[in-house]
mmCIF file of C-alpha atoms in Angstrom:
data_model
loop_
_atom_site.group_PDB
_atom_site.id
_atom_site.type_symbol
_atom_site.label_atom_id
_atom_site.label_comp_id
_atom_site.label_asym_id
_atom_site.label_seq_id
_atom_site.Cartn_x
_atom_site.Cartn_y
_atom_site.Cartn_z
ATOM 1 C CA MET A 1 17.972 17.342 -17.520
ATOM 2 C CA GLU A 2 18.842 13.566 -17.618
ATOM 3 C CA ILE A 3 19.102 13.412 -13.907
ATOM 4 C CA PHE A 4 15.698 14.961 -13.563
ATOM 5 C CA LEU A 5 14.123 12.547 -16.050
ATOM 6 C CA GLN A 6 15.744 9.636 -14.224
ATOM 7 C CA GLN A 7 14.450 10.720 -10.806
ATOM 8 C CA LEU A 8 11.026 11.583 -12.291
ATOM 9 C CA ILE A 9 10.743 7.798 -13.194
ATOM 10 C CA ASN A 10 12.088 6.571 -10.036
ATOM 11 C CA GLY A 11 9.725 8.850 -8.158
ATOM 12 C CA VAL A 12 6.611 7.704 -10.066
ATOM 13 C CA THR A 13 7.655 4.026 -9.332
ATOM 14 C CA LEU A 14 8.210 4.430 -5.711
ATOM 15 C CA GLY A 15 4.972 6.524 -5.479
ATOM 16 C CA SER A 16 3.041 3.806 -7.291
ATOM 17 C CA ILE A 17 3.850 1.313 -4.464
ATOM 18 C CA TYR A 18 3.009 3.923 -1.686
ATOM 19 C CA GLY A 19 -0.313 4.607 -3.607
ATOM 20 C CA LEU A 20 -1.217 0.770 -3.537
ATOM 21 C CA ILE A 21 -0.763 0.586 0.312
ATOM 22 C CA ALA A 22 -2.499 3.989 0.725
ATOM 23 C CA ILE A 23 -5.775 2.638 -1.001
ATOM 24 C CA GLY A 24 -5.912 0.094 1.847
ATOM 25 C CA TYR A 25 -5.573 2.687 4.418
ATOM 26 C CA THR A 26 -8.296 4.991 2.887
ATOM 27 C CA MET A 27 -10.742 2.259 2.268
ATOM 28 C CA VAL A 28 -10.683 1.150 5.935
ATOM 29 C CA PHE A 29 -10.519 4.634 7.504
ATOM 30 C CA GLY A 30 -13.323 5.555 5.157
ATOM 31 C CA ILE A 31 -15.637 2.838 6.284
ATOM 32 C CA ILE A 32 -15.068 2.466 9.977
ATOM 33 C CA GLY A 33 -13.143 5.794 10.751
ATOM 34 C CA MET A 34 -10.087 3.822 12.156
ATOM 35 C CA VAL A 35 -6.523 4.133 11.165
ATOM 36 C CA ASN A 36 -5.335 0.364 10.649
ATOM 37 C CA PHE A 37 -1.678 0.879 11.688
ATOM 38 C CA ALA A 38 -1.139 -2.825 11.120
ATOM 39 C CA HIS A 39 -1.612 -2.337 7.440
ATOM 40 C CA GLY A 40 2.153 -1.541 6.871
ATOM 41 C CA ASP A 41 3.145 -4.807 8.418
ATOM 42 C CA VAL A 42 0.568 -6.791 6.354
ATOM 43 C CA PHE A 43 2.467 -5.325 3.396
ATOM 44 C CA MET A 44 5.798 -6.389 4.851
ATOM 45 C CA LEU A 45 4.200 -9.912 5.562
ATOM 46 C CA SER A 46 3.104 -10.088 1.836
ATOM 47 C CA ALA A 47 6.619 -9.251 0.647
ATOM 48 C CA PHE A 48 8.081 -12.285 2.830
ATOM 49 C CA ILE A 49 4.960 -14.441 1.388
ATOM 50 C CA ALA A 50 6.271 -13.526 -2.109
ATOM 51 C CA LEU A 51 9.775 -14.211 -1.298
ATOM 52 C CA ILE A 52 9.348 -17.532 0.063
ATOM 53 C CA LEU A 53 6.838 -18.485 -2.834
ATOM 54 C CA PHE A 54 9.414 -17.257 -5.479
ATOM 55 C CA LEU A 55 12.081 -19.259 -4.022
ATOM 56 C CA ALA A 56 9.827 -22.415 -3.475
ATOM 57 C CA LEU A 57 8.811 -22.201 -7.144
ATOM 58 C CA THR A 58 11.973 -21.555 -8.767
ATOM 59 C CA GLN A 59 14.470 -23.428 -6.717
ATOM 60 C CA LEU A 60 12.464 -26.322 -4.979
ATOM 61 C CA LEU A 61 10.011 -26.955 -8.028
ATOM 62 C CA GLY A 62 12.423 -25.952 -10.774
ATOM 63 C CA LEU A 63 10.060 -23.525 -12.415
ATOM 64 C CA THR A 64 12.100 -21.828 -15.203
ATOM 65 C CA SER A 65 9.691 -19.149 -16.454
ATOM 66 C CA VAL A 66 10.079 -16.098 -14.336
ATOM 67 C CA ALA A 67 7.034 -14.330 -15.848
ATOM 68 C CA PHE A 68 4.656 -17.500 -15.001
ATOM 69 C CA ALA A 69 6.189 -17.765 -11.566
ATOM 70 C CA PHE A 70 5.484 -13.970 -10.935
ATOM 71 C CA VAL A 71 1.875 -14.474 -11.905
ATOM 72 C CA ILE A 72 1.502 -17.354 -9.705
ATOM 73 C CA VAL A 73 3.227 -15.552 -6.749
ATOM 74 C CA LEU A 74 1.093 -12.436 -7.246
ATOM 75 C CA PHE A 75 -2.323 -14.412 -6.913
ATOM 76 C CA ALA A 76 -1.285 -16.655 -4.445
ATOM 77 C CA GLY A 77 0.250 -13.712 -2.348
ATOM 78 C CA MET A 78 -3.099 -11.822 -2.605
ATOM 79 C CA ALA A 79 -5.094 -14.827 -1.487
ATOM 80 C CA LEU A 80 -2.699 -15.522 1.438
ATOM 81 C CA THR A 81 -2.590 -11.895 2.745
ATOM 82 C CA SER A 82 -6.352 -11.468 2.354
ATOM 83 C CA LEU A 83 -6.745 -14.415 4.575
ATOM 84 C CA TRP A 84 -4.567 -13.082 7.107
ATOM 85 C CA ALA A 85 -6.275 -9.784 7.002
ATOM 86 C CA PHE A 86 -9.790 -11.447 7.326
ATOM 87 C CA VAL A 87 -8.415 -13.196 10.500
ATOM 88 C CA ILE A 88 -7.052 -10.025 11.747
ATOM 89 C CA GLU A 89 -10.266 -8.166 11.322
ATOM 90 C CA ARG A 90 -12.205 -11.009 13.248
ATOM 91 C CA ILE A 91 -9.868 -11.313 16.098
ATOM 92 C CA ALA A 92 -8.562 -7.751 16.567
ATOM 93 C CA TYR A 93 -11.059 -5.231 15.266
ATOM 94 C CA ARG A 94 -14.640 -6.646 14.953
ATOM 95 C CA ARG A 95 -15.299 -7.013 18.847
ATOM 96 C CA LEU A 96 -14.096 -3.606 19.546
ATOM 97 C CA ARG A 97 -16.152 -1.775 16.832
ATOM 98 C CA GLY A 98 -18.711 -0.419 19.122
ATOM 99 C CA SER A 99 -16.195 0.521 21.849
ATOM 100 C CA PHE A 100 -14.577 3.877 22.641
ATOM 101 C CA ARG A 101 -12.529 5.235 19.621
ATOM 102 C CA LEU A 102 -9.080 4.409 21.201
ATOM 103 C CA ALA A 103 -9.624 0.783 21.709
ATOM 104 C CA PRO A 104 -9.448 -0.316 18.046
ATOM 105 C CA LEU A 105 -6.426 2.019 17.527
ATOM 106 C CA ILE A 106 -4.722 0.411 20.500
ATOM 107 C CA SER A 107 -5.305 -3.007 19.132
ATOM 108 C CA ALA A 108 -4.072 -1.951 15.579
ATOM 109 C CA ILE A 109 -0.758 -0.917 17.140
ATOM 110 C CA GLY A 110 -0.664 -4.204 19.160
ATOM 111 C CA MET A 111 -1.211 -6.172 15.917
ATOM 112 C CA SER A 112 1.306 -4.173 14.092
ATOM 113 C CA ILE A 113 3.997 -5.183 16.881
ATOM 114 C CA PHE A 114 2.826 -8.728 16.896
ATOM 115 C CA LEU A 115 3.172 -9.087 12.809
ATOM 116 C CA SER A 116 6.479 -7.319 13.029
ATOM 117 C CA ASN A 117 7.798 -9.635 15.689
ATOM 118 C CA LEU A 118 6.278 -12.654 14.371
ATOM 119 C CA VAL A 119 8.191 -12.347 11.065
ATOM 120 C CA TYR A 120 11.372 -11.377 13.206
ATOM 121 C CA VAL A 121 11.286 -14.618 15.057
ATOM 122 C CA LEU A 122 10.353 -16.635 11.854
ATOM 123 C CA GLN A 123 12.793 -15.054 9.396
ATOM 124 C CA GLY A 124 15.496 -13.608 11.746
ATOM 125 C CA PRO A 125 16.865 -9.998 11.758
ATOM 126 C CA ARG A 126 18.931 -10.076 8.534
ATOM 127 C CA ASN A 127 17.839 -8.761 5.147
ATOM 128 C CA LYS A 128 16.426 -11.601 2.884
ATOM 129 C CA ALA A 129 17.402 -11.394 -0.825
ATOM 130 C CA LEU A 130 15.500 -12.317 -3.991
ATOM 131 C CA PRO A 131 17.490 -13.253 -7.059
ATOM 132 C CA PRO A 132 17.263 -10.480 -9.614
ATOM 133 C CA MET A 133 14.609 -10.706 -12.232
ATOM 134 C CA PHE A 134 12.894 -8.402 -14.981
ATOM 135 C CA ASN A 135 16.287 -6.699 -15.452
ATOM 136 C CA ASP A 136 15.802 -5.586 -19.045
ATOM 137 C CA VAL A 137 15.965 -1.802 -19.534
ATOM 138 C CA ILE A 138 14.908 0.582 -22.265
ATOM 139 C CA ARG A 139 17.436 3.528 -22.639
ATOM 140 C CA LEU A 140 15.486 6.570 -23.323
ATOM 141 C CA SER A 141 18.584 8.892 -23.579
ATOM 142 C CA GLU A 142 22.152 8.056 -23.880
ATOM 143 C CA GLY A 143 25.459 9.517 -25.106
ATOM 144 C CA GLY A 144 25.103 12.486 -22.420
ATOM 145 C CA ALA A 145 26.451 12.924 -19.004
ATOM 146 C CA TYR A 146 23.889 10.497 -17.601
ATOM 147 C CA ASP A 147 22.020 7.575 -19.388
ATOM 148 C CA VAL A 148 18.081 7.846 -18.774
ATOM 149 C CA THR A 149 16.664 4.286 -18.530
ATOM 150 C CA LEU A 150 13.338 2.989 -18.013
ATOM 151 C CA SER A 151 13.339 -0.829 -16.531
ATOM 152 C CA VAL A 152 10.791 -3.457 -17.310
ATOM 153 C CA LYS A 153 10.127 -3.579 -13.551
ATOM 154 C CA GLN A 154 9.450 0.019 -13.508
ATOM 155 C CA ILE A 155 7.031 -0.333 -16.383
ATOM 156 C CA MET A 156 5.245 -3.201 -14.668
ATOM 157 C CA ILE A 157 4.773 -1.447 -11.362
ATOM 158 C CA VAL A 158 3.153 1.623 -12.855
ATOM 159 C CA SER A 159 0.941 -0.284 -15.143
ATOM 160 C CA VAL A 160 -0.177 -2.679 -12.498
ATOM 161 C CA THR A 161 -1.145 0.280 -10.348
ATOM 162 C CA ALA A 162 -3.166 2.007 -12.981
ATOM 163 C CA VAL A 163 -4.937 -1.156 -13.717
ATOM 164 C CA LEU A 164 -5.770 -1.828 -10.046
ATOM 165 C CA LEU A 165 -6.890 1.741 -9.439
ATOM 166 C CA ALA A 166 -9.263 1.614 -12.307
ATOM 167 C CA GLY A 167 -10.721 -1.824 -11.295
ATOM 168 C CA PHE A 168 -11.112 -0.993 -7.736
ATOM 169 C CA TRP A 169 -12.727 2.437 -8.578
ATOM 170 C CA PHE A 170 -15.212 0.641 -10.856
ATOM 171 C CA ILE A 171 -16.018 -1.722 -7.923
ATOM 172 C CA VAL A 172 -16.506 1.106 -5.340
ATOM 173 C CA GLN A 173 -18.690 3.317 -7.898
ATOM 174 C CA LYS A 174 -20.465 0.825 -10.001
ATOM 175 C CA THR A 175 -21.220 -2.484 -7.983
ATOM 176 C CA SER A 176 -23.498 -3.503 -5.270
ATOM 177 C CA PHE A 177 -20.818 -3.995 -2.904
ATOM 178 C CA GLY A 178 -19.457 -0.497 -3.724
ATOM 179 C CA ARG A 179 -22.873 0.903 -2.972
ATOM 180 C CA ALA A 180 -22.962 -1.150 0.430
ATOM 181 C CA GLN A 181 -19.583 0.125 1.399
ATOM 182 C CA ARG A 182 -20.618 3.863 0.697
ATOM 183 C CA ALA A 183 -23.642 3.276 2.685
ATOM 184 C CA CYS A 184 -21.758 1.992 5.587
ATOM 185 C CA GLU A 185 -19.312 4.832 5.265
ATOM 186 C CA GLN A 186 -22.172 7.456 5.525
ATOM 187 C CA ASP A 187 -24.131 5.649 8.236
ATOM 188 C CA GLY A 188 -23.446 2.230 9.221
ATOM 189 C CA ARG A 189 -26.623 1.762 11.515
ATOM 190 C CA MET A 190 -28.852 3.056 8.882
ATOM 191 C CA ALA A 191 -27.309 0.753 6.379
ATOM 192 C CA ALA A 192 -27.789 -2.129 8.543
ATOM 193 C CA LEU A 193 -31.587 -1.269 8.880
ATOM 194 C CA LEU A 194 -31.846 -1.183 5.120
ATOM 195 C CA GLY A 195 -30.569 -4.832 4.921
ATOM 196 C CA VAL A 196 -26.759 -4.144 4.239
ATOM 197 C CA ASP A 197 -24.598 -6.757 5.984
ATOM 198 C CA VAL A 198 -22.186 -4.308 7.735
ATOM 199 C CA ASP A 199 -19.898 -7.098 9.116
ATOM 200 C CA ARG A 200 -19.476 -8.662 5.699
ATOM 201 C CA THR A 201 -19.022 -5.406 3.821
ATOM 202 C CA ILE A 202 -16.117 -4.242 6.454
ATOM 203 C CA SER A 203 -14.609 -7.782 6.330
ATOM 204 C CA LEU A 204 -14.406 -7.484 2.620
ATOM 205 C CA THR A 205 -13.041 -4.046 2.646
ATOM 206 C CA PHE A 206 -10.189 -5.398 4.928
ATOM 207 C CA VAL A 207 -9.700 -8.164 2.531
ATOM 208 C CA ILE A 208 -9.525 -5.849 -0.586
ATOM 209 C CA GLY A 209 -7.184 -3.459 0.955
ATOM 210 C CA ALA A 210 -4.866 -6.485 2.019
ATOM 211 C CA ALA A 211 -4.952 -7.796 -1.512
ATOM 212 C CA LEU A 212 -3.713 -4.395 -2.660
ATOM 213 C CA ALA A 213 -1.051 -4.355 -0.144
ATOM 214 C CA ALA A 214 0.037 -8.010 -1.286
ATOM 215 C CA VAL A 215 0.353 -6.617 -4.818
ATOM 216 C CA ALA A 216 2.458 -3.724 -3.456
ATOM 217 C CA GLY A 217 4.673 -6.182 -1.481
ATOM 218 C CA VAL A 218 5.308 -8.355 -4.407
ATOM 219 C CA LEU A 219 6.171 -5.408 -6.572
ATOM 220 C CA TYR A 220 8.341 -4.147 -3.861
ATOM 221 C CA ILE A 221 10.419 -7.333 -3.482
ATOM 222 C CA VAL A 222 10.710 -7.547 -7.192
ATOM 223 C CA TYR A 223 11.808 -4.076 -7.557
ATOM 224 C CA TYR A 224 14.147 -3.808 -4.608
ATOM 225 C CA GLY A 225 15.007 -7.513 -4.250
ATOM 226 C CA VAL A 226 15.345 -7.334 -0.453
ATOM 227 C CA ILE A 227 13.132 -7.217 2.673
ATOM 228 C CA ASN A 228 13.442 -7.402 6.213
ATOM 229 C CA SER A 229 11.045 -7.468 9.247
ATOM 230 C CA GLY A 230 11.439 -3.839 9.786
ATOM 231 C CA ASP A 231 10.258 -2.822 6.283
ATOM 232 C CA GLY A 232 6.589 -2.405 7.211
ATOM 233 C CA PHE A 233 6.505 0.594 9.480
ATOM 234 C CA VAL A 234 8.116 3.321 7.449
ATOM 235 C CA PRO A 235 6.473 2.472 4.061
ATOM 236 C CA GLY A 236 3.116 2.055 6.052
ATOM 237 C CA VAL A 237 3.381 5.568 7.628
ATOM 238 C CA LYS A 238 4.335 7.213 4.261
ATOM 239 C CA ALA A 239 1.356 5.236 2.817
ATOM 240 C CA PHE A 240 -0.854 6.750 5.473
ATOM 241 C CA THR A 241 0.582 10.133 4.774
ATOM 242 C CA ALA A 242 -0.263 9.634 1.030
ATOM 243 C CA ALA A 243 -3.821 8.782 2.030
ATOM 244 C CA VAL A 244 -4.204 11.995 4.223
ATOM 245 C CA LEU A 245 -2.574 13.892 1.472
ATOM 246 C CA GLY A 246 -4.880 12.843 -1.347
ATOM 247 C CA GLY A 247 -7.974 13.028 0.927
ATOM 248 C CA VAL A 248 -9.214 10.025 3.113
ATOM 249 C CA GLY A 249 -12.001 8.082 1.187
ATOM 250 C CA SER A 250 -10.709 9.020 -2.266
ATOM 251 C CA LEU A 251 -9.115 6.175 -4.236
ATOM 252 C CA PRO A 252 -7.472 8.465 -6.839
ATOM 253 C CA GLY A 253 -6.490 10.583 -4.150
ATOM 254 C CA ALA A 254 -4.735 7.955 -2.329
ATOM 255 C CA VAL A 255 -2.681 7.068 -5.378
ATOM 256 C CA LEU A 256 -1.933 10.741 -6.335
ATOM 257 C CA GLY A 257 -0.933 11.286 -2.671
ATOM 258 C CA GLY A 258 1.551 8.215 -3.014
ATOM 259 C CA LEU A 259 2.874 9.820 -6.221
ATOM 260 C CA LEU A 260 3.548 13.048 -4.756
ATOM 261 C CA ILE A 261 5.248 11.527 -1.665
ATOM 262 C CA GLY A 262 7.494 9.343 -3.879
ATOM 263 C CA LEU A 263 8.457 12.238 -6.069
ATOM 264 C CA VAL A 264 9.361 14.439 -3.257
ATOM 265 C CA GLU A 265 11.268 11.768 -1.488
ATOM 266 C CA THR A 266 13.161 10.834 -4.689
ATOM 267 C CA PHE A 267 13.919 14.454 -5.872
ATOM 268 C CA TRP A 268 15.013 15.500 -2.387
ATOM 269 C CA ALA A 269 17.352 12.459 -1.973
ATOM 270 C CA ALA A 270 18.809 13.153 -5.516
ATOM 271 C CA TYR A 271 19.345 16.909 -5.235
ATOM 272 C CA PHE A 272 19.844 17.668 -1.463
ATOM 273 C CA SER A 273 20.370 14.752 0.999
ATOM 274 C CA SER A 274 19.111 11.316 1.324
ATOM 275 C CA ASP A 275 19.112 11.813 5.155
ATOM 276 C CA TYR A 276 16.300 14.289 5.172
ATOM 277 C CA LYS A 277 14.107 12.776 2.383
ATOM 278 C CA ASP A 278 11.517 11.551 5.016
ATOM 279 C CA VAL A 279 11.221 15.018 6.588
ATOM 280 C CA ALA A 280 10.685 16.616 3.228
ATOM 281 C CA ALA A 281 7.794 14.210 2.372
ATOM 282 C CA PHE A 282 6.088 14.856 5.656
ATOM 283 C CA SER A 283 6.611 18.658 5.206
ATOM 284 C CA ILE A 284 4.592 18.292 2.158
ATOM 285 C CA LEU A 285 1.599 16.857 4.143
ATOM 286 C CA VAL A 286 1.890 19.567 6.828
ATOM 287 C CA VAL A 287 1.894 22.435 4.116
ATOM 288 C CA THR A 288 -0.920 20.867 2.240
ATOM 289 C CA LEU A 289 -3.160 20.279 5.360
ATOM 290 C CA ILE A 290 -2.673 23.714 6.469
ATOM 291 C CA PHE A 291 -4.368 25.138 3.355
ATOM 292 C CA MET A 292 -6.447 22.103 2.361
ATOM 293 C CA PRO A 293 -7.503 20.414 5.670
ATOM 294 C CA SER A 294 -9.393 17.650 3.767
ATOM 295 C CA GLY A 295 -6.460 16.802 1.465
ATOM 296 C CA LEU A 296 -6.415 17.117 -2.262
ATOM 297 C CA PHE A 297 -9.588 15.304 -3.130
ATOM 298 C CA GLY A 298 -11.177 14.911 0.294
ATOM 299 C CA ARG A 299 -14.564 16.202 1.044
ATOM 300 C CA PRO A 300 -15.302 18.117 4.440
ATOM 301 C CA ASP A 301 -17.554 16.260 6.779
ATOM 302 C CA VAL A 302 -21.029 17.844 6.990
ATOM 303 C CA GLU A 303 -23.216 17.031 10.082
ATOM 304 C CA LYS A 304 -26.916 17.532 9.988
ATOM 305 C CA VAL A 305 -28.464 19.035 13.026
#
């Protein structure tokens, strides 16, 4: 039971990170119908930005408050990563929006390769480590065969994910930008005829998705303490899997899909073999789509004739 509880905590923590990345996938796919394969590498880039900012604040500028440094890095990382996403959307996607469907997909794959190799050239192939922080733990159970602990980092990751999910759900459902976003998702041409700035709405969607990926990147580097240039592809694919599992277009579904992927991966690694944890995670997606093709919270497309 102690091992089960500990892996449950670990799985929810990992799933929260996947969920934050998955929200960006589901928002972009929902509004323009394109899989932004560069999103995972944007997440990786944000982790490197966070690492550089942390080291600059603590070692170069001598900032001693870790909590204050974390807040600065979080908001600065969101701003810088959002700027990257804005430039990527303008250069790689906007001109291809009216082209055939494979064109933006190929461009996204090319941008993913470009970002990965850019970080590889600038930072090198080795893992980059961040000094440990937020190492305090709460012992939920002790004295048995296995101590169950809950770290401050895990509480922070789950709490930030919950707050951001609630905030962006409110933005999408209750604000004028959210209405414009849903209008572009349903019919972009009609939304443009009714006065919605489609280009601006899509650009802001990319920016918001990148900001959430930046938060995930900051939390990832704080939690694991290490990052390299190849850490964008696998988390990105798993986050996309989470978005499809939860239902494309559903923000709660993306987070729930991330939690399920994280739990399956963690439990499989703990009770069976860590070598096949990725297979187990993707198998859940296959089984779900066989019985629920639209995902857990997705709605089937209805075309009027």
